[in-house]
């Protein structure tokens, strides 16, 4: 099993920045890729960004491309989501997810961290 714990959420003004962290523990050697998703009130969960566990091949949703950066630090078993130029529509619970080798879907999920973008 893999445990994922997110941190770094909070309240930020439009145009501001936040960095989210996702710390992985347990059978981290089984992880092939990590992703960030978000879910706003009354909306379905949506993909935000993903990266291979080695830090290669980052990819982003069009809505965050150019504003968010995903990265990984294998030494710390942590994945980050650096968010710049935040907008009110970025308000959501952000969830970290882990994908095991050979799986198409994400196997492991964190509890989420709340991000509120408001003046």
mmCIF file of C-alpha atoms in Angstrom:
data_model
loop_
_atom_site.group_PDB
_atom_site.id
_atom_site.type_symbol
_atom_site.label_atom_id
_atom_site.label_comp_id
_atom_site.label_asym_id
_atom_site.label_seq_id
_atom_site.Cartn_x
_atom_site.Cartn_y
_atom_site.Cartn_z
ATOM 1 C CA UNK A 1 0.000 0.000 0.000
ATOM 2 C CA UNK A 2 0.949 3.605 -0.522
ATOM 3 C CA UNK A 3 -0.181 6.450 1.696
ATOM 4 C CA UNK A 4 -0.438 9.982 0.320
ATOM 5 C CA UNK A 5 -0.708 13.124 2.418
ATOM 6 C CA UNK A 6 -1.265 16.541 0.871
ATOM 7 C CA UNK A 7 -0.391 19.875 2.437
ATOM 8 C CA UNK A 8 0.024 23.497 1.484
ATOM 9 C CA UNK A 9 -3.523 24.560 0.746
ATOM 10 C CA UNK A 10 -5.064 27.747 2.050
ATOM 11 C CA UNK A 11 -6.650 31.058 1.220
ATOM 12 C CA UNK A 12 -4.948 33.224 -1.382
ATOM 13 C CA UNK A 13 -5.918 36.333 -3.304
ATOM 14 C CA UNK A 14 -6.430 36.239 -7.066
ATOM 15 C CA UNK A 15 -3.090 36.494 -8.797
ATOM 16 C CA UNK A 16 -1.299 34.908 -5.871
ATOM 17 C CA UNK A 17 0.718 31.710 -5.581
ATOM 18 C CA UNK A 18 0.676 28.523 -3.549
ATOM 19 C CA UNK A 19 2.745 25.368 -3.491
ATOM 20 C CA UNK A 20 1.062 22.090 -2.686
ATOM 21 C CA UNK A 21 3.009 19.076 -1.480
ATOM 22 C CA UNK A 22 2.133 15.395 -1.570
ATOM 23 C CA UNK A 23 4.216 13.125 0.627
ATOM 24 C CA UNK A 24 4.169 9.432 -0.216
ATOM 25 C CA UNK A 25 4.996 6.603 2.167
ATOM 26 C CA UNK A 26 4.770 2.831 2.160
ATOM 27 C CA UNK A 27 5.461 0.877 -1.036
ATOM 28 C CA UNK A 28 6.673 3.896 -2.978
ATOM 29 C CA UNK A 29 8.833 1.663 -5.170
ATOM 30 C CA UNK A 30 5.604 0.523 -6.848
ATOM 31 C CA UNK A 31 4.664 4.026 -8.015
ATOM 32 C CA UNK A 32 5.059 4.795 -11.716
ATOM 33 C CA UNK A 33 3.398 8.186 -11.879
ATOM 34 C CA UNK A 34 1.770 10.792 -9.694
ATOM 35 C CA UNK A 35 -1.047 13.154 -10.455
ATOM 36 C CA UNK A 36 -2.942 16.098 -9.046
ATOM 37 C CA UNK A 37 -6.692 16.376 -9.401
ATOM 38 C CA UNK A 38 -9.172 18.877 -8.055
ATOM 39 C CA UNK A 39 -12.827 18.961 -7.185
ATOM 40 C CA UNK A 40 -14.821 22.140 -6.791
ATOM 41 C CA UNK A 41 -18.176 22.224 -4.971
ATOM 42 C CA UNK A 42 -20.909 20.784 -7.155
ATOM 43 C CA UNK A 43 -18.484 19.736 -9.868
ATOM 44 C CA UNK A 44 -16.842 16.499 -10.888
ATOM 45 C CA UNK A 45 -13.249 15.780 -10.096
ATOM 46 C CA UNK A 46 -10.927 16.942 -12.849
ATOM 47 C CA UNK A 47 -7.371 16.255 -13.862
ATOM 48 C CA UNK A 48 -4.856 19.010 -13.163
ATOM 49 C CA UNK A 49 -1.356 17.662 -13.787
ATOM 50 C CA UNK A 50 0.698 14.478 -13.769
ATOM 51 C CA UNK A 51 4.322 13.428 -13.834
ATOM 52 C CA UNK A 52 6.266 10.194 -13.855
ATOM 53 C CA UNK A 53 7.742 9.190 -10.507
ATOM 54 C CA UNK A 54 11.197 9.874 -11.943
ATOM 55 C CA UNK A 55 10.169 13.430 -12.768
ATOM 56 C CA UNK A 56 9.818 13.010 -16.509
ATOM 57 C CA UNK A 57 6.959 13.753 -18.882
ATOM 58 C CA UNK A 58 4.935 16.371 -17.010
ATOM 59 C CA UNK A 59 1.544 17.104 -18.490
ATOM 60 C CA UNK A 60 -1.183 19.577 -17.639
ATOM 61 C CA UNK A 61 -4.811 20.355 -18.123
ATOM 62 C CA UNK A 62 -5.319 23.208 -20.562
ATOM 63 C CA UNK A 63 -6.896 25.300 -17.814
ATOM 64 C CA UNK A 64 -3.664 25.399 -15.797
ATOM 65 C CA UNK A 65 -1.004 25.147 -18.494
ATOM 66 C CA UNK A 66 1.500 27.961 -18.146
ATOM 67 C CA UNK A 67 0.406 28.740 -14.586
ATOM 68 C CA UNK A 68 1.020 25.482 -12.669
ATOM 69 C CA UNK A 69 4.183 23.400 -12.475
ATOM 70 C CA UNK A 70 4.347 19.810 -11.250
ATOM 71 C CA UNK A 71 7.609 18.344 -9.999
ATOM 72 C CA UNK A 72 8.849 15.406 -7.985
ATOM 73 C CA UNK A 73 11.595 14.846 -5.443
ATOM 74 C CA UNK A 74 12.298 11.138 -5.169
ATOM 75 C CA UNK A 75 14.716 11.625 -2.292
ATOM 76 C CA UNK A 76 11.843 13.020 -0.259
ATOM 77 C CA UNK A 77 9.132 10.844 -1.842
ATOM 78 C CA UNK A 78 7.252 14.055 -2.495
ATOM 79 C CA UNK A 79 5.455 15.572 -5.448
ATOM 80 C CA UNK A 80 4.776 19.286 -5.664
ATOM 81 C CA UNK A 81 2.299 21.466 -7.479
ATOM 82 C CA UNK A 82 3.469 25.041 -7.756
ATOM 83 C CA UNK A 83 0.550 27.285 -8.637
ATOM 84 C CA UNK A 84 0.989 30.820 -9.967
ATOM 85 C CA UNK A 85 -1.476 33.507 -11.054
ATOM 86 C CA UNK A 86 -4.285 31.807 -9.237
ATOM 87 C CA UNK A 87 -7.853 32.546 -10.261
ATOM 88 C CA UNK A 88 -11.121 32.212 -8.334
ATOM 89 C CA UNK A 89 -12.020 29.295 -10.602
ATOM 90 C CA UNK A 90 -9.012 27.410 -9.228
ATOM 91 C CA UNK A 91 -10.842 27.133 -5.910
ATOM 92 C CA UNK A 92 -11.236 23.437 -5.109
ATOM 93 C CA UNK A 93 -10.051 20.564 -2.988
ATOM 94 C CA UNK A 94 -6.806 19.379 -4.533
ATOM 95 C CA UNK A 95 -6.074 15.678 -4.354
ATOM 96 C CA UNK A 96 -2.869 13.813 -4.954
ATOM 97 C CA UNK A 97 -2.990 10.409 -6.647
ATOM 98 C CA UNK A 98 -0.518 7.618 -7.304
ATOM 99 C CA UNK A 99 -0.459 5.191 -10.191
ATOM 100 C CA UNK A 100 1.176 1.789 -9.859
ATOM 101 C CA UNK A 101 3.334 0.339 -12.574
ATOM 102 C CA UNK A 102 1.258 -1.349 -15.233
ATOM 103 C CA UNK A 103 -1.999 0.264 -14.141
ATOM 104 C CA UNK A 104 -3.982 2.715 -16.200
ATOM 105 C CA UNK A 105 -5.982 4.132 -13.326
ATOM 106 C CA UNK A 106 -4.718 5.792 -10.201
ATOM 107 C CA UNK A 107 -4.587 3.350 -7.314
ATOM 108 C CA UNK A 108 -3.896 5.583 -4.370
ATOM 109 C CA UNK A 109 -5.474 8.838 -3.265
ATOM 110 C CA UNK A 110 -4.826 11.367 -0.573
ATOM 111 C CA UNK A 111 -7.478 13.119 1.490
ATOM 112 C CA UNK A 112 -7.031 16.432 -0.265
ATOM 113 C CA UNK A 113 -6.105 19.971 0.670
ATOM 114 C CA UNK A 114 -8.412 22.955 0.251
ATOM 115 C CA UNK A 115 -7.414 25.868 -1.959
ATOM 116 C CA UNK A 116 -9.559 29.005 -1.886
ATOM 117 C CA UNK A 117 -8.819 31.863 -4.233
ATOM 118 C CA UNK A 118 -10.730 34.911 -3.130
ATOM 119 C CA UNK A 119 -10.277 38.579 -2.400
#
